[in-house]
Short mmCIF file of C-alpha atoms in Angstrom, two decimals:
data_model
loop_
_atom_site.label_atom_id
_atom_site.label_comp_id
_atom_site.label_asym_id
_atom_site.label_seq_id
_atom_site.Cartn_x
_atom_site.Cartn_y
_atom_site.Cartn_z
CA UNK A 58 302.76 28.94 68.13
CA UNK A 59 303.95 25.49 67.69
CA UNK A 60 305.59 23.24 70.55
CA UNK A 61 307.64 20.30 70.18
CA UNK A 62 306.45 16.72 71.09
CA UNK A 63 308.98 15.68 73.68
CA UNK A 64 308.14 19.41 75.98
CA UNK A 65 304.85 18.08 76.64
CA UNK A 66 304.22 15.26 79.16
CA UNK A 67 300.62 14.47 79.75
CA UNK A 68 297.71 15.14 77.16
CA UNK A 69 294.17 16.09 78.20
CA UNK A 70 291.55 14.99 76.49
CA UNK A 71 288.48 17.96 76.54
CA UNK A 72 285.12 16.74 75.24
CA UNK A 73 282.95 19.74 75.41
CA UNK A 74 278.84 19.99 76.00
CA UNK A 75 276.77 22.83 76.67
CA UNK A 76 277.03 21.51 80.41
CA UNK A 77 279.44 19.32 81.18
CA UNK A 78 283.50 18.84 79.53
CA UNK A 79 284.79 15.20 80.20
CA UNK A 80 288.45 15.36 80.97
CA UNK A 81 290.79 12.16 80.15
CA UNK A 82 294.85 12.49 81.53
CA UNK A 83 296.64 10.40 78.90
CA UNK A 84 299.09 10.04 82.16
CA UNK A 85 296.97 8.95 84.90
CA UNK A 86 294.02 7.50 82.67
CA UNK A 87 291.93 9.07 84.89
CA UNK A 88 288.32 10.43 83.39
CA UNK A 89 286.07 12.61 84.84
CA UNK A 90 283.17 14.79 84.52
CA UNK A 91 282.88 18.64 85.20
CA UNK A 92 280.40 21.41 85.24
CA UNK A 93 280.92 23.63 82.28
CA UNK A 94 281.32 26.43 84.50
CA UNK A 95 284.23 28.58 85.28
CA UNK A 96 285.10 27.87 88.61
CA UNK A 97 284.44 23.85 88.48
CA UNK A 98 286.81 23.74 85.33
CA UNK A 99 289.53 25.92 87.71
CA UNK A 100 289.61 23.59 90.34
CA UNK A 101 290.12 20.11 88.10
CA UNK A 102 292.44 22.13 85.88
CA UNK A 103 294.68 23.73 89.13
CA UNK A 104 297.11 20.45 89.37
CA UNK A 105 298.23 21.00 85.57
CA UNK A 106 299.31 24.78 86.55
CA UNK A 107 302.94 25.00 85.45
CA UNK A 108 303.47 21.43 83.75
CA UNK A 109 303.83 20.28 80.20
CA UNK A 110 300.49 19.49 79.74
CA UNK A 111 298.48 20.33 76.24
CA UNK A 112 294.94 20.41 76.72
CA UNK A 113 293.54 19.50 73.55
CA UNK A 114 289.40 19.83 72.50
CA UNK A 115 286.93 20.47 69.74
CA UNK A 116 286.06 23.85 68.30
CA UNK A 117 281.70 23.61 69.26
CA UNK A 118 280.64 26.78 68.34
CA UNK A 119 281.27 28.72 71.64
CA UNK A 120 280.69 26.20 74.30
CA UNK A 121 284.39 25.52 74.48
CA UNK A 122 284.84 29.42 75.02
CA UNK A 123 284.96 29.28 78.77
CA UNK A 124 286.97 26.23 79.13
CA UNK A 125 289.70 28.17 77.41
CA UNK A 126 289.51 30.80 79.06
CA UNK A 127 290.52 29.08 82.35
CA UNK A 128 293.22 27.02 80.10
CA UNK A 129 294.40 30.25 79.13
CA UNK A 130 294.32 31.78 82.68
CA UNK A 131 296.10 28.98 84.08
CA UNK A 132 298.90 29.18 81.72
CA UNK A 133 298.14 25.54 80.29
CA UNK A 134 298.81 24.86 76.03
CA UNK A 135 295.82 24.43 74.87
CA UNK A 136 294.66 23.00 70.62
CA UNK A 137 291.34 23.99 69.50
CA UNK A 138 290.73 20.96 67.01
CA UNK A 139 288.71 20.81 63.94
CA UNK A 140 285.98 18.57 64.34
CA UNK A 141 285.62 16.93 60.91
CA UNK A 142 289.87 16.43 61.15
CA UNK A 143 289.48 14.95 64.44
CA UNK A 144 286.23 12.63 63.09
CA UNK A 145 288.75 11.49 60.11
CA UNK A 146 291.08 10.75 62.22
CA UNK A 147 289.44 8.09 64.75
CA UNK A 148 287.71 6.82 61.15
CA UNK A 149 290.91 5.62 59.94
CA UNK A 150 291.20 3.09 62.88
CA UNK A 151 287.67 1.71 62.28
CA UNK A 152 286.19 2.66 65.34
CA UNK A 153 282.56 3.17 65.43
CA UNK A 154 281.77 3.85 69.39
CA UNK A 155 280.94 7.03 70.78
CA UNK A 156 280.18 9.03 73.89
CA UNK A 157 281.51 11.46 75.61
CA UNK A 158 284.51 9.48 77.61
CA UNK A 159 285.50 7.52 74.45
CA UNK A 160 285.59 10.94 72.34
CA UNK A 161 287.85 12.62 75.26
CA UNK A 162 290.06 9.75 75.03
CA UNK A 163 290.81 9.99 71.32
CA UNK A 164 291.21 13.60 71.77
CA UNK A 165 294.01 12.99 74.07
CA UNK A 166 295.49 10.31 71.58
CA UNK A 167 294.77 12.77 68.71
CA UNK A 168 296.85 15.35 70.79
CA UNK A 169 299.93 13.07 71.71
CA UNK A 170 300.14 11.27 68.23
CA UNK A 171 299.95 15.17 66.57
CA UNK A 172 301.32 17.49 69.58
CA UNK A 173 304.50 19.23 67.50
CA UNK A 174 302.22 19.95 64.02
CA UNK A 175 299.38 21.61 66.41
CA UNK A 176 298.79 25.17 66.51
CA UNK A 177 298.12 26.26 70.04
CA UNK A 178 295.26 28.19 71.01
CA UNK A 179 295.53 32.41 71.25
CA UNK A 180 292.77 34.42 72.23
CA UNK A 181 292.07 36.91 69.49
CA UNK A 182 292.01 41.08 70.18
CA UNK A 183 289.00 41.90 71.87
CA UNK A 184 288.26 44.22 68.95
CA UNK A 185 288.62 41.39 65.99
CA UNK A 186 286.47 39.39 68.38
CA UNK A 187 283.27 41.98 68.68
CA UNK A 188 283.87 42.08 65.29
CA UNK A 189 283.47 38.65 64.19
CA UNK A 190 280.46 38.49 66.45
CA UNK A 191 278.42 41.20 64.77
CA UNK A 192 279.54 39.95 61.12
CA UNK A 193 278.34 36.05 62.47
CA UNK A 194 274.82 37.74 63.87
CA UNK A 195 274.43 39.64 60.79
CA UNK A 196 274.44 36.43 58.83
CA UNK A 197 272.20 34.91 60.79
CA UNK A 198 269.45 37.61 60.09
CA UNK A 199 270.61 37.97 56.68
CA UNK A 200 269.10 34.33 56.48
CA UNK A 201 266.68 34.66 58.20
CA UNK A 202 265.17 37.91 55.62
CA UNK A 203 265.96 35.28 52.87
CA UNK A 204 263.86 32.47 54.39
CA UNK A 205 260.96 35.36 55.41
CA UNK A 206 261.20 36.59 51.88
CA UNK A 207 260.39 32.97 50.66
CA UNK A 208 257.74 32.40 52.37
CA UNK A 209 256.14 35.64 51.71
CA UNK A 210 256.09 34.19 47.88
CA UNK A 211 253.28 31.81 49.26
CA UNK A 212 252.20 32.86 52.54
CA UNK A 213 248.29 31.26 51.74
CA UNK A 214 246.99 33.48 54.40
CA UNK A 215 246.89 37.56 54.61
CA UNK A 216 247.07 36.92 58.14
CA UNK A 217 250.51 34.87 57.90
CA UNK A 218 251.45 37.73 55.34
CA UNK A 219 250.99 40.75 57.56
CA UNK A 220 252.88 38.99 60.12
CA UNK A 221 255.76 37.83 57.73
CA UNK A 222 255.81 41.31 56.86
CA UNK A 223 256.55 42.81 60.11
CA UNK A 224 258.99 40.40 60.92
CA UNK A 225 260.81 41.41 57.67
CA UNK A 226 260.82 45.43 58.56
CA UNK A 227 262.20 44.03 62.14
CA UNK A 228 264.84 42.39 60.63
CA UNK A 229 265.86 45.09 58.25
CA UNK A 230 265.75 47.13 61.35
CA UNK A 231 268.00 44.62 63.25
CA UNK A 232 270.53 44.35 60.34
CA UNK A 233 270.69 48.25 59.54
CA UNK A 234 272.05 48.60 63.83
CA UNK A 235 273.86 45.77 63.25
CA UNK A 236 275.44 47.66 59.94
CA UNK A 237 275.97 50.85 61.63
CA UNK A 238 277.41 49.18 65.02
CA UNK A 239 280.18 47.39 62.40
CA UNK A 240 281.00 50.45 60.80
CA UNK A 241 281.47 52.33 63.65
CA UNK A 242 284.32 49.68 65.11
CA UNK A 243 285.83 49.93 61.97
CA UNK A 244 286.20 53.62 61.69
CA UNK A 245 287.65 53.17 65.51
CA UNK A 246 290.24 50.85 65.00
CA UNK A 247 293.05 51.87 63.24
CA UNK A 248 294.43 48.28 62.15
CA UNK A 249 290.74 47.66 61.19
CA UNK A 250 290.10 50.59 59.10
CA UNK A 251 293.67 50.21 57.47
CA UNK A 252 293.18 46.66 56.83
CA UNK A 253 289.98 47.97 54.99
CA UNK A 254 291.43 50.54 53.24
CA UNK A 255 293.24 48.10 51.51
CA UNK A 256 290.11 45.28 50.66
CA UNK A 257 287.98 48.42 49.26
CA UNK A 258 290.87 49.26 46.64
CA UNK A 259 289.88 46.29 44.81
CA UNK A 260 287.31 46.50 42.07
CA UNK A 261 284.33 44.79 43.25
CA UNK A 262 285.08 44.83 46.64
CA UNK A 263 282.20 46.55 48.93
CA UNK A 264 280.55 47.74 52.42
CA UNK A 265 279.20 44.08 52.65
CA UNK A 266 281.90 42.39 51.71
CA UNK A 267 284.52 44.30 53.27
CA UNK A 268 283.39 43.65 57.14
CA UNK A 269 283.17 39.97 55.93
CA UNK A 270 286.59 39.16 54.80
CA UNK A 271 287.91 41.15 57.95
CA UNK A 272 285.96 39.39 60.46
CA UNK A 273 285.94 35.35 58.62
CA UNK A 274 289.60 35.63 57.11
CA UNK A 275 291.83 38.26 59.44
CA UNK A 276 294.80 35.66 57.79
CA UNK A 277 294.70 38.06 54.62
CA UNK A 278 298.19 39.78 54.38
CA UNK A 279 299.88 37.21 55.95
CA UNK A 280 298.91 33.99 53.34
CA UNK A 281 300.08 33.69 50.00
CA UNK A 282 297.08 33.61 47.05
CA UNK A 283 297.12 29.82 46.85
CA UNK A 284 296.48 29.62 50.81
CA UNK A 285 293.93 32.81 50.38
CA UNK A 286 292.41 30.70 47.68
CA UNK A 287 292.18 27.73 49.63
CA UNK A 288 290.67 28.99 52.66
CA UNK A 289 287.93 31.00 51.06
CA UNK A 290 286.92 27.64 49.61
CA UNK A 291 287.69 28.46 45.55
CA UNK A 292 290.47 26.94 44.84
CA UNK A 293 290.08 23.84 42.05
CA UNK A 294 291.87 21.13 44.12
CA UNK A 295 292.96 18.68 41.79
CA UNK A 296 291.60 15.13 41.54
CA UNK A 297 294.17 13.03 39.21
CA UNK A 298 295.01 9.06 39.58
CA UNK A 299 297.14 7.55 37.26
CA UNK A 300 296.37 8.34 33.80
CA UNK A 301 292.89 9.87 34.97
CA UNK A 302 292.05 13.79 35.41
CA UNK A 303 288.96 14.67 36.54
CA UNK A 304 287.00 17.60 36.93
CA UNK A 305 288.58 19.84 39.51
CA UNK A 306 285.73 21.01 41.91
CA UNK A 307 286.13 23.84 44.56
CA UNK A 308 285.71 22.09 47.87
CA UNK A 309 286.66 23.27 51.26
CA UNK A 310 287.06 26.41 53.10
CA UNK A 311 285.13 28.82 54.83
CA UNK A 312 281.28 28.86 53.97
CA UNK A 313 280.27 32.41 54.42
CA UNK A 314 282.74 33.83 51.93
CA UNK A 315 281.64 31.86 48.37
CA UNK A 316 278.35 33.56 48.27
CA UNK A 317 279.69 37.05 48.79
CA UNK A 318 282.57 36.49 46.69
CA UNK A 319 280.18 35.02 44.23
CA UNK A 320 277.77 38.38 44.14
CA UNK A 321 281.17 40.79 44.03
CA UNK A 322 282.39 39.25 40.91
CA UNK A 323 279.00 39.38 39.02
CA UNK A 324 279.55 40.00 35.38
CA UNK A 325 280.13 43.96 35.74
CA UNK A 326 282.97 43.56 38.20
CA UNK A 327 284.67 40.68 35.73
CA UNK A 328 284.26 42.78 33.13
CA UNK A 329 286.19 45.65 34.74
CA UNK A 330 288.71 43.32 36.43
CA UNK A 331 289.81 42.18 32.88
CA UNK A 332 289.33 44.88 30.64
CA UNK A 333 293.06 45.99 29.43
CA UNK A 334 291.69 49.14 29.86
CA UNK A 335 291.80 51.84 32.85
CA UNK A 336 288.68 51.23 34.93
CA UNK A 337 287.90 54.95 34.57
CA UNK A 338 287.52 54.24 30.71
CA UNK A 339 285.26 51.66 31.26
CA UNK A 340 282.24 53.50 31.20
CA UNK A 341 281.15 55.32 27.91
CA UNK A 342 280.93 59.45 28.13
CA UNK A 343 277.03 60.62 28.06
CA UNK A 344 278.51 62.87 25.08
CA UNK A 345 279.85 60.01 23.38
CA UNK A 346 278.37 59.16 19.52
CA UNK A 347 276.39 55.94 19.85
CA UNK A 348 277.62 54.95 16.18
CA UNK A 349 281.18 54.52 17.96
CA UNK A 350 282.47 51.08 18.93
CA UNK A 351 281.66 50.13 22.68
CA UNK A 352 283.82 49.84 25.35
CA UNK A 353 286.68 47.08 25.33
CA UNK A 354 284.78 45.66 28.48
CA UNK A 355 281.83 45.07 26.55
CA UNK A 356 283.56 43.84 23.61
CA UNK A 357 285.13 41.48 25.85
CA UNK A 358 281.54 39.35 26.46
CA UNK A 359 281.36 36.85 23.46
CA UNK A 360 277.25 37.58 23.66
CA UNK A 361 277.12 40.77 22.79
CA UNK A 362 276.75 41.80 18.86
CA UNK A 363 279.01 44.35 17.39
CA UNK A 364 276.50 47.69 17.74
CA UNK A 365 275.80 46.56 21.53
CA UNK A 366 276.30 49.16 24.37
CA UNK A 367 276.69 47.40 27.46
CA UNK A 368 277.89 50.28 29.92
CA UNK A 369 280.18 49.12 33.09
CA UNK A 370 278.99 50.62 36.29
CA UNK A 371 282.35 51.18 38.62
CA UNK A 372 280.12 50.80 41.63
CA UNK A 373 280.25 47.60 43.06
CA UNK A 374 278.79 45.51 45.52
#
């Protein structure tokens, strides 16, 4: 929902900690501090009720969660920023000071000098919000069986080994609930399991990857592929002065989908994706002579010799 410029009369600057926010008015210059706490953040945010104010802070990873909610309550615009945007922007006038009043004054400036291009804040479905939750903590112990896993390589100690390896079968433990809880709200929610209906009729597309894309990028449907491609961080941005081209790198986006995206389009799956061929006919009957030529999906790979069988498995992820 966008707003224009002129509606809004006063800007409030929100700089967010895990216990405080520091509010700047852009109209009174006035900056205080509050308790990050529901019912401190009601009372200093009461006198906006019903004006054109746009309350404007930084996304922190969830500490800005119950200011919003009281924004939200209170019927008061509100912009969830992007840090690094927000860090570019007070670059570009040189400025190198910093604390917490300073940063809720340039969030107020940021807001008034940018109020019409800002997307206000919504508060997403309580479903697609449990959702994203369980697919964020999943990650998390996903890492943290990657990290265990590494150090079990060269754990110099059977004591530190045993132990390593119990944490690992609690963390498989952890992720398989975790698994079966995200399932579950799938199957329950009809625009969920439709919306995943859809992401598992594409070859390469699985039960990891699936819960992933709904939870990180709920945009899908609604983007074209050039915007899909750009916020899943692939797309080769261009990087041309003058007479110059160089390399086009993929930069950008959102960090948990490249790796996934990376393991669903292993060589199998690009092989299917590209054969001309039906993907049914992709794999080669068990009654099939050997002396016949392979599969077009195999022929396909510029390593493989002539006589080469190099059978495509249609399960993916």
């Amino acid at each position: 929902m966008m707003a224009e410029s002129d509606e809004i009369q006063s800007i409030l600057g929100l700089d967010v900690s895990c216990d405080t926010v520091t509010l700047f008015d852009s109209c009174t210059r006035r900056c205080l501090t509050i308790a990050n706490e529901a019912d401190a953040l009601r009372a200093a945010l009461e006198p906006y009720q019903g004006s054109a104010t746009l309350a404007v802070c930084e996304a922190t990873g969830g500490h800005e969660d119950t200011v919003l909610g009281v924004l939200l309550e209170l019927a008061i615009q509100a912009h969830r920023a992007d840090p690094a945007k927000v860090k570019a922007y007070i670059k570009s006038f040189g400025k190198r000071a910093k604390n917490d009043a300073i940063d809720a004054r340039w969030l107020s400036r940021y807001g008034r000098d940018r109020a019409a291009m800002l997307l206000r804040w919504q508060p997403t479905a309580p479903t697609q919000q449990k959702l994203e939750l369980l697919v964020a903590r999943r990650l998390d112990l996903v890492a943290m069986r990657v990290q265990e896993q590494n150090r079990l390589k060269a754990p110099r100690s059977s004591l530190i080994a045993d132990n390593i390896r119990a944490h690992l079968c609690e963390l498989e433990r952890h992720i398989e609930a975790l698994n079966a809880e995200i399932d579950t709200l799938i199957s329950e929610s009809r625009d969920l399991e439709l919306r995943a209906k859809s992401l598992r009729s594409v070859p390469g597309i699985g039960p990891v990857l699936v819960p992933l894309l709904l939870a990180v990028m709920p945009e899908l449907g609604t983007l074209n592929r050039r915007q899909v491609a750009s916020l899943a961080g692939v797309a080769p941005h261009p990087k041309d002065s003058g007479k110059a081209s160089w390399h086009r790198s993929t930069t950008g986006g959102r960090r948990q989908i490249r790796p996934a995206l990376f393991i669903a389009v292993s060589p199998p799956a690009v092989a299917i994706v590209r054969s001309p061929q039906p993907i049914r006919r992709c794999s080669r009957p068990q009654n099939q002579s050997a002396s016949r030529s392979p599969p077009s999906c195999a022929r396909s790979s510029p390593s493989q010799t002539p006589g080469s069988e190099t059978p495509c498995s249609s399960k993916m992820n």
